[in-house]
Tab-separated table of C-alpha atoms and ligand atoms in Angstrom:
chain	number	residue	atom	x	y	z
V	241	MET	CA	-11.429	107.908	-0.090
V	242	GLY	CA	-8.716	106.131	1.339
V	243	LYS	CA	-6.350	104.114	3.432
V	244	LEU	CA	-6.065	105.637	6.630
V	245	ILE	CA	-2.367	103.692	9.055
V	246	ILE	CA	-2.488	105.043	12.910
V	247	ASP	CA	1.168	104.041	13.537
V	248	ASN	CA	2.183	103.727	17.182
V	249	LEU	CA	0.343	107.389	18.305
V	250	CYS	CA	0.725	108.476	20.983
V	251	LYS	CA	-0.251	111.744	23.176
V	252	HIS	CA	0.851	113.160	26.018
V	253	PHE	CA	-0.786	115.790	27.950
V	254	GLY	CA	1.858	116.101	30.526
V	255	ASP	CA	1.700	113.134	32.569
V	256	VAL	CA	-1.640	112.431	31.095
V	257	LYS	CA	-1.128	109.613	28.625
V	258	ALA	CA	-4.400	110.627	26.385
V	259	VAL	CA	-3.565	108.655	24.004
V	260	ASP	CA	-0.836	105.207	24.114
V	261	ASN	CA	0.535	103.392	21.127
V	262	VAL	CA	-2.193	103.786	18.969
V	263	SER	CA	-1.781	101.549	15.529
V	264	ILE	CA	-4.890	101.258	13.580
V	265	THR	CA	-5.739	100.868	9.962
V	266	VAL	CA	-8.927	102.026	8.936
V	267	GLU	CA	-9.742	100.200	5.439
V	268	ASP	CA	-10.912	102.301	2.198
V	269	GLY	CA	-14.407	102.758	2.844
V	270	GLU	CA	-13.972	101.386	6.042
V	271	PHE	CA	-16.638	102.013	9.310
V	272	LEU	CA	-14.537	101.690	12.630
V	273	THR	CA	-15.938	102.631	15.151
V	274	LEU	CA	-13.659	104.282	18.433
V	275	LEU	CA	-15.091	103.071	21.817
V	276	GLY	CA	-14.931	103.772	25.181
V	277	PRO	CA	-15.888	104.845	28.886
V	278	SER	CA	-15.410	109.040	28.517
V	279	GLY	CA	-11.997	110.685	28.865
V	280	CYS	CA	-10.198	107.298	27.045
V	281	GLY	CA	-9.123	109.431	24.493
V	282	LYS	CA	-11.094	108.852	21.858
V	283	SER	CA	-12.076	112.544	20.674
V	284	THR	CA	-7.982	112.743	21.320
V	285	THR	CA	-7.015	110.378	18.551
V	286	LEU	CA	-10.285	111.946	16.558
V	287	PHE	CA	-8.316	115.555	16.590
V	288	ALA	CA	-4.908	114.334	15.869
V	289	VAL	CA	-5.986	112.505	12.233
V	290	ALA	CA	-7.770	115.738	11.477
V	291	GLY	CA	-4.632	117.370	12.733
V	292	LEU	CA	-5.911	119.649	15.226
V	293	ASP	CA	-3.878	118.604	17.624
V	294	ARG	CA	0.470	118.237	16.668
V	295	PRO	CA	0.733	113.813	18.834
V	296	THR	CA	3.857	113.573	20.607
V	297	SER	CA	4.563	110.565	18.320
V	298	GLY	CA	3.857	108.105	15.897
V	299	ARG	CA	2.340	108.245	12.582
V	300	ILE	CA	-0.543	109.053	10.821
V	301	LEU	CA	-1.296	108.416	6.762
V	302	VAL	CA	-3.623	108.435	4.505
V	303	ASP	CA	-2.304	106.130	1.665
V	304	ASP	CA	0.737	107.737	1.104
V	305	VAL	CA	0.471	111.547	1.742
V	306	VAL	CA	1.356	111.327	4.928
V	307	PHE	CA	-0.265	113.878	7.686
V	308	TYR	CA	1.672	113.201	10.249
V	309	ASP	CA	4.984	111.966	11.637
V	310	GLY	CA	6.920	112.984	14.853
V	311	GLY	CA	10.215	111.209	13.133
V	312	GLN	CA	10.064	113.469	10.583
V	313	GLN	CA	8.789	115.946	12.372
V	314	ALA	CA	5.991	116.289	9.347
V	315	MET	CA	1.693	118.228	9.471
V	316	MET	CA	-0.246	119.208	7.148
V	317	PRO	CA	-1.885	121.173	8.136
V	318	PRO	CA	-6.202	119.931	8.565
V	319	GLU	CA	-7.443	122.520	5.774
V	320	LYS	CA	-4.971	120.474	3.862
V	321	ARG	CA	-6.450	116.933	4.958
V	322	ASN	CA	-9.304	117.390	3.447
V	323	CYS	CA	-11.902	115.671	6.697
V	324	GLY	CA	-15.035	116.440	7.427
V	325	LEU	CA	-15.646	116.531	10.711
V	326	VAL	CA	-18.514	116.452	12.981
V	327	PHE	CA	-17.476	116.937	16.907
V	328	GLN	CA	-19.792	116.089	20.058
V	329	SER	CA	-19.974	120.471	20.459
V	330	TYR	CA	-21.399	120.772	16.676
V	331	ALA	CA	-20.185	124.135	16.319
V	332	LEU	CA	-21.778	126.510	13.435
V	333	TRP	CA	-21.436	129.226	11.815
V	334	PRO	CA	-23.486	131.706	14.443
V	335	HIS	CA	-23.978	134.212	11.675
V	336	MET	CA	-24.666	131.774	9.034
V	337	THR	CA	-27.682	129.947	8.531
V	338	VAL	CA	-28.756	127.235	7.916
V	339	ARG	CA	-27.922	126.754	3.994
V	340	ASP	CA	-25.110	129.208	4.638
V	341	ASN	CA	-23.492	127.371	6.888
V	342	LEU	CA	-23.488	124.577	4.265
V	343	ALA	CA	-22.826	126.715	0.944
V	344	PHE	CA	-19.585	128.345	2.294
V	345	PRO	CA	-17.653	125.219	2.351
V	346	LEU	CA	-19.230	124.214	-0.922
V	347	GLU	CA	-18.226	127.745	-2.384
V	348	ILE	CA	-14.218	127.161	-0.762
V	349	ARG	CA	-14.442	124.229	-3.412
V	350	LYS	CA	-15.172	126.223	-5.949
V	351	ILE	CA	-18.380	124.609	-6.910
V	352	GLY	CA	-20.540	126.464	-9.632
V	353	LYS	CA	-23.892	128.077	-7.911
V	354	SER	CA	-26.091	125.445	-8.773
V	355	GLU	CA	-24.550	122.396	-7.569
V	356	GLN	CA	-24.193	124.313	-4.684
V	357	GLN	CA	-28.122	124.507	-4.409
V	358	LYS	CA	-28.303	120.859	-6.160
V	359	ARG	CA	-25.641	119.205	-3.156
V	360	ILE	CA	-27.623	121.498	-0.190
V	361	THR	CA	-30.828	120.311	-0.766
V	362	ASP	CA	-30.079	115.821	-1.707
V	363	ALA	CA	-27.316	116.294	2.099
V	364	LEU	CA	-29.913	118.234	4.473
V	365	GLY	CA	-32.620	116.165	2.889
V	366	LEU	CA	-30.203	113.125	3.875
V	367	VAL	CA	-30.476	114.793	7.603
V	368	GLU	CA	-34.945	115.284	7.921
V	369	MET	CA	-33.855	119.093	7.151
V	370	GLU	CA	-34.667	121.078	3.931
V	371	ASN	CA	-37.370	123.019	5.539
V	372	TYR	CA	-35.005	124.741	7.697
V	373	GLN	CA	-32.518	126.296	5.069
V	374	GLY	CA	-32.980	129.915	6.449
V	375	ARG	CA	-32.627	129.588	9.480
V	376	TYR	CA	-30.189	130.758	12.136
V	377	PRO	CA	-28.375	127.432	14.092
V	378	HIS	CA	-30.036	130.253	17.432
V	379	GLU	CA	-33.347	129.255	16.296
V	380	LEU	CA	-32.662	125.103	15.900
V	381	SER	CA	-33.225	122.752	18.856
V	382	GLY	CA	-29.689	120.950	20.069
V	383	GLY	CA	-30.914	118.551	17.391
V	384	GLN	CA	-31.247	120.492	14.733
V	385	GLN	CA	-27.666	121.496	15.437
V	386	GLN	CA	-26.414	118.443	14.936
V	387	ARG	CA	-27.889	117.411	11.937
V	388	VAL	CA	-26.908	120.572	10.128
V	389	ALA	CA	-23.601	120.155	11.101
V	390	LEU	CA	-24.140	116.129	9.887
V	391	ALA	CA	-25.262	118.433	6.392
V	392	ARG	CA	-22.323	120.603	6.474
V	393	THR	CA	-20.203	117.253	6.431
V	394	LEU	CA	-21.581	115.225	3.514
V	395	VAL	CA	-22.384	117.931	1.784
V	396	TYR	CA	-18.885	118.025	0.053
V	397	GLU	CA	-17.875	115.189	-0.105
V	398	PRO	CA	-14.283	114.120	1.931
V	399	ARG	CA	-11.407	111.531	1.728
V	400	LEU	CA	-12.378	110.184	5.574
V	401	MET	CA	-15.436	111.016	7.914
V	402	LEU	CA	-14.372	112.165	10.997
V	403	LEU	CA	-17.360	111.684	13.676
V	404	ASP	CA	-17.401	112.603	16.987
V	405	GLU	CA	-20.470	111.721	18.987
V	406	PRO	CA	-22.320	112.744	16.003
V	407	LEU	CA	-25.647	112.034	16.891
V	408	SER	CA	-26.016	112.316	20.724
V	409	ASN	CA	-28.316	114.772	21.419
V	410	LEU	CA	-30.887	113.618	18.875
V	411	ASP	CA	-34.178	111.572	21.226
V	412	ALA	CA	-34.646	108.062	21.021
V	413	LYS	CA	-36.732	107.686	17.912
V	414	LEU	CA	-34.270	109.719	15.820
V	415	ARG	CA	-31.277	108.313	17.041
V	416	ILE	CA	-32.768	105.171	15.282
V	417	ARG	CA	-33.542	106.442	12.037
V	418	ALA	CA	-30.433	108.827	11.549
V	419	ARG	CA	-28.512	106.167	12.852
V	420	ARG	CA	-29.793	103.964	9.249
V	421	TRP	CA	-29.137	106.210	6.737
V	422	LEU	CA	-25.391	107.191	8.766
V	423	LYS	CA	-24.946	103.436	8.279
V	424	GLU	CA	-26.488	103.362	4.651
V	425	LEU	CA	-24.954	107.085	2.844
V	426	GLN	CA	-21.245	105.991	4.314
V	427	GLY	CA	-21.841	102.668	2.302
V	428	ARG	CA	-23.289	104.223	-0.115
V	429	LEU	CA	-20.382	106.600	-0.758
V	430	GLY	CA	-17.652	104.820	0.093
V	431	LEU	CA	-16.623	106.833	2.932
V	432	THR	CA	-14.010	106.278	5.410
V	433	THR	CA	-15.307	107.267	8.984
V	434	ILE	CA	-14.123	107.026	12.295
V	435	TYR	CA	-17.149	107.698	14.587
V	436	VAL	CA	-17.005	107.983	18.067
V	437	THR	CA	-18.713	106.865	20.919
V	438	HIS	CA	-19.800	105.604	24.423
V	439	ASP	CA	-23.393	103.571	22.695
V	440	GLN	CA	-21.923	100.877	22.439
V	441	ILE	CA	-25.724	99.923	20.827
V	442	GLU	CA	-24.657	102.363	18.525
V	443	ALA	CA	-21.184	100.944	18.662
V	444	LEU	CA	-22.670	97.250	17.149
V	445	THR	CA	-24.794	98.173	14.805
V	446	LEU	CA	-23.759	101.378	13.000
V	447	SER	CA	-19.943	99.663	12.617
V	448	ASP	CA	-17.510	97.168	10.200
V	449	ARG	CA	-14.656	96.730	13.441
V	450	ILE	CA	-14.867	98.957	16.710
V	451	ALA	CA	-11.834	99.813	18.612
V	452	VAL	CA	-12.108	99.125	22.265
V	453	MET	CA	-10.193	102.096	23.796
V	454	GLU	CA	-9.497	101.938	27.840
V	455	GLY	CA	-7.106	105.064	29.870
V	456	GLY	CA	-6.173	105.494	25.693
V	457	LYS	CA	-4.155	102.093	25.287
V	458	LEU	CA	-6.533	99.766	22.329
V	459	VAL	CA	-7.684	97.248	24.108
V	460	GLN	CA	-9.028	94.931	21.681
V	461	LEU	CA	-10.322	95.874	17.656
V	462	GLY	CA	-12.411	93.418	15.566
V	463	THR	CA	-16.120	93.276	13.939
V	464	PRO	CA	-18.920	94.211	16.502
V	465	GLU	CA	-19.135	90.955	16.691
V	466	GLU	CA	-15.321	88.879	17.596
V	467	ILE	CA	-16.143	91.967	20.603
V	468	TYR	CA	-19.435	90.480	21.798
V	469	SER	CA	-18.933	87.086	21.698
V	470	ARG	CA	-14.363	87.226	21.743
V	471	PRO	CA	-14.056	89.888	24.956
V	472	VAL	CA	-10.856	89.669	25.523
V	473	SER	CA	-10.938	91.154	29.134
V	474	PRO	CA	-13.696	91.337	31.690
V	475	PHE	CA	-12.607	95.088	30.450
V	476	VAL	CA	-14.606	94.989	28.368
V	477	ALA	CA	-17.443	92.026	28.276
V	478	ASP	CA	-18.953	94.131	30.931
V	479	PHE	CA	-18.510	97.385	27.575
V	480	ILE	CA	-19.870	95.631	25.153
V	481	GLY	CA	-22.770	95.140	26.737
V	482	ALA	CA	-23.586	94.354	29.841
V	483	SER	CA	-21.971	90.717	32.248
V	484	ASN	CA	-22.123	89.172	35.061
V	485	PHE	CA	-19.520	88.303	36.743
V	486	ILE	CA	-18.765	84.882	39.255
V	487	ASP	CA	-15.139	84.334	40.922
V	488	GLY	CA	-13.989	80.725	40.666
V	489	PHE	CA	-11.013	78.849	40.920
V	490	ALA	CA	-10.188	77.170	37.254
V	491	GLY	CA	-9.908	73.155	37.378
V	492	ASP	CA	-9.370	70.385	35.411
V	493	ASP	CA	-9.280	71.595	31.700
V	494	ASP	CA	-10.744	68.708	29.083
V	495	GLY	CA	-9.155	70.594	25.597
V	496	ASP	CA	-12.462	72.432	24.965
V	497	THR	CA	-14.196	73.998	28.277
V	498	VAL	CA	-12.762	73.634	31.563
V	499	ASN	CA	-14.101	73.421	35.402
V	500	ILE	CA	-14.735	75.783	37.387
V	501	THR	CA	-15.132	75.601	41.224
V	502	LEU	CA	-17.823	78.633	42.838
V	503	ALA	CA	-17.631	77.374	46.055
V	504	GLU	CA	-17.987	74.017	47.549
V	505	ASP	CA	-20.169	71.522	45.664
V	506	VAL	CA	-20.960	73.638	43.202
V	507	SER	CA	-19.362	74.374	39.735
V	508	ILE	CA	-20.383	75.062	36.056
V	509	ARG	CA	-17.773	74.777	32.645
V	510	ALA	CA	-16.967	77.896	30.759
V	511	LYS	CA	-14.621	78.512	27.867
V	512	ALA	CA	-11.780	79.579	29.321
V	513	ARG	CA	-9.642	82.896	27.886
V	514	PRO	CA	-5.559	81.902	27.092
V	515	GLY	CA	-3.433	82.627	30.940
V	516	VAL	CA	-6.098	80.245	33.452
V	517	LYS	CA	-4.390	78.137	35.037
V	518	LYS	CA	-5.458	74.623	36.526
V	519	GLY	CA	-5.964	75.660	40.972
V	520	GLU	CA	-5.567	79.328	40.189
V	521	ALA	CA	-8.479	82.074	40.698
V	522	VAL	CA	-10.921	83.092	37.634
V	523	ARG	CA	-13.870	85.017	37.350
V	524	VAL	CA	-15.839	84.239	34.556
V	525	ALA	CA	-18.786	86.510	32.649
V	526	VAL	CA	-22.608	85.274	32.146
V	527	ARG	CA	-24.565	87.725	29.958
V	528	PRO	CA	-27.934	88.277	31.042
V	529	GLU	CA	-29.149	87.225	27.969
V	530	ASN	CA	-27.624	83.721	28.127
V	531	ILE	CA	-29.270	82.658	31.384
V	532	ARG	CA	-32.271	80.730	30.758
V	533	LEU	CA	-34.744	79.238	33.200
V	534	VAL	CA	-35.365	75.640	33.456
V	535	ASN	CA	-38.573	74.770	33.327
V	536	GLY	CA	-40.588	71.856	32.517
V	537	SER	CA	-38.421	70.016	30.220
V	538	GLY	CA	-35.581	69.986	31.987
V	539	VAL	CA	-31.750	71.381	31.618
V	540	PRO	CA	-30.756	70.976	28.275
V	541	GLY	CA	-27.232	68.110	27.731
V	542	GLY	CA	-24.121	70.097	28.472
V	543	SER	CA	-25.835	73.327	30.458
V	544	ASN	CA	-24.691	74.422	33.621
V	545	ALA	CA	-27.904	74.353	36.102
V	546	LEU	CA	-27.779	76.167	39.795
V	547	THR	CA	-30.156	76.903	41.459
V	548	ALA	CA	-30.139	80.941	43.050
V	549	SER	CA	-32.170	82.844	45.471
V	550	ILE	CA	-34.266	85.733	43.483
V	551	ARG	CA	-32.898	89.052	45.073
V	552	ASP	CA	-35.362	91.733	43.620
V	553	ARG	CA	-37.152	92.121	40.759
V	554	ASP	CA	-38.145	95.378	37.880
V	555	TYR	CA	-40.809	94.800	35.634
V	556	LEU	CA	-39.767	96.789	32.851
V	557	GLY	CA	-42.598	96.374	30.715
V	558	ALA	CA	-42.804	93.563	28.574
V	559	ARG	CA	-40.055	92.052	30.509
V	560	PHE	CA	-38.925	91.415	34.011
V	561	GLN	CA	-35.263	92.140	35.297
V	562	TYR	CA	-34.034	89.452	37.982
V	563	ILE	CA	-31.207	90.267	40.184
V	564	LEU	CA	-29.896	86.700	41.414
V	565	ASP	CA	-28.045	85.677	44.406
V	566	VAL	CA	-25.821	82.045	43.576
V	567	CYS	CA	-23.371	81.638	46.066
V	568	GLY	CA	-23.082	85.458	46.962
V	569	THR	CA	-22.750	86.228	43.696
V	570	GLU	CA	-24.606	88.964	42.230
V	571	LEU	CA	-26.656	87.486	38.697
V	572	ARG	CA	-28.829	90.406	36.762
V	573	MET	CA	-30.828	87.559	34.459
V	574	GLU	CA	-34.495	88.749	32.307
V	575	ALA	CA	-37.277	86.920	31.852
V	576	GLU	CA	-40.877	86.866	30.676
V	577	GLN	CA	-42.555	85.568	33.596
V	578	ASN	CA	-43.697	87.228	37.062
V	579	LEU	CA	-41.834	84.015	39.684
V	580	GLU	CA	-43.455	83.324	42.335
V	581	GLY	CA	-40.908	82.490	44.899
V	582	SER	CA	-37.055	83.020	46.731
V	583	GLN	CA	-35.902	80.562	44.168
V	584	VAL	CA	-35.030	79.424	41.189
V	585	ASP	CA	-33.620	76.958	38.683
V	586	ILE	CA	-30.969	78.672	35.949
V	587	SER	CA	-28.999	77.290	33.282
V	588	PHE	CA	-26.629	78.874	30.231
V	589	THR	CA	-24.344	76.643	28.111
V	590	PRO	CA	-20.605	76.795	28.422
V	591	GLU	CA	-20.274	78.779	25.578
V	592	ASP	CA	-21.845	81.577	26.546
V	593	CYS	CA	-19.549	81.729	30.370
V	594	ILE	CA	-16.177	83.284	29.551
V	595	ALA	CA	-13.299	82.767	32.439
V	596	PHE	CA	-9.827	85.439	32.323
V	597	PRO	CA	-8.089	84.800	34.651
V	598	ALA	CA	-8.752	86.888	37.927
N	231	ATP	N1	-5.906	120.317	26.309
N	231	ATP	C1	-5.868	119.007	26.887
N	231	ATP	N2	-4.957	119.431	28.484
N	231	ATP	C2	-5.329	118.034	29.416
N	231	ATP	N3	-5.901	117.178	29.685
N	231	ATP	C3	-6.779	116.726	28.580
N	231	ATP	C4	-6.870	117.740	26.891
N	231	ATP	N4	-7.669	117.038	26.386
N	231	ATP	C5	-7.811	115.670	26.618
N	231	ATP	N5	-7.000	115.901	27.888
N	231	ATP	C6	-7.028	114.705	28.961
N	231	ATP	O1	-6.784	113.665	27.751
N	231	ATP	C7	-8.041	111.702	28.143
N	231	ATP	C8	-8.604	111.639	26.711
N	231	ATP	O2	-9.391	113.062	27.158
N	231	ATP	P1	-10.823	113.211	25.620
N	231	ATP	O3	-10.825	114.271	25.063
N	231	ATP	O4	-9.687	112.043	23.918
N	231	ATP	O5	-11.385	111.242	26.054
N	231	ATP	P2	-12.950	109.983	25.648
N	231	ATP	O6	-12.067	109.484	25.240
N	231	ATP	O7	-13.276	111.879	24.213
N	231	ATP	O8	-13.306	111.018	26.842
N	231	ATP	P3	-15.082	111.819	26.457
N	231	ATP	O9	-15.911	110.063	25.607
N	231	ATP	O10	-15.492	112.219	27.806
N	231	ATP	O11	-16.049	112.416	25.332
N	231	ATP	C9	-9.353	112.538	29.468
N	231	ATP	O12	-8.512	112.070	30.656
N	231	ATP	C10	-8.900	113.835	29.709
N	231	ATP	O13	-8.677	114.958	30.461
N	232	MG	MG1	-14.920	112.860	23.748
């Protein structure tokens, strides 16, 4: 266990800046998620921490131990770093049974046979694979192999846990159970963890903090709540949860919210992010779950109220998803009601609207 410092890390592949000046400190025992779209540099960052690839520049330290220092040309070999790794491709040793896959890292660490068996049974129990000890990897499904790969990491209690999409091959229900035990286990063992995913629900439910990456850069670092409710850019607003975007022009600012003109005689109020200037174009993010239908009791005081036309509707089981049109812009909204007619009155609070400079 330890505090991991990633300092100005760069990894270039020719002209591609796969990791571009990323600095993140992961606290001792913290669960930090790297989140971002395909190709944004998540795995490359993880590989650099694990020591599987030599960075271009920067520094990586755990407490006072230097994993990598570009200035000093120092690079600790991966086997000395004691990192537990699970990769996207969960490679198990194909010629070893499940039991032997888990025993191998313990053997290397010279752990006695009876302690080995206890740890193996415990770790496999955690991933619900205790009855598969005698199977070979090719006799398991993809999801089962992934669970064994995770157990193999847990079995020797590493200094850092580095997990790259470790649940991606599990079915939806098992994935939810797996998330729960992974989080519980990580907390109980106090393992400093970097978790890579492009699944935002996974990131929101598991993480102490989330680092959002875009094009090799760190664009926002914060708690799930901060990232969800105070995104720094339209990219983050859309990547964590879905957002609707409406374009307009900024008007007067009352110190709390700013007036946004969407069309002639149509305006709303929104929270402005830094950089929004009066008279300039803005892009306003509103989440579908924050849009309410106006019913008999009218619009709550201070809320934005708009009339929208209904362009399309989809039945989702318990709810309907509506595609609305407001001043030529598409807005998504969910509601329990199967709405009649072609028009609907909606409202949303200024606090739920974030205006970014366009
Ligand atoms: N060995 C390599 N040689 C050249 N380019 C590479 C190499 N490895 C990665 N890249 C490039 O670096 C960028 C970041 O890749 P990386 O694997 O870190 O993405 P990622 O965020 O993990 O994406 P995904 O979610 O698809 O796994 C990509 O543009 C990728 O094509
Ligand atoms: Mg990857």
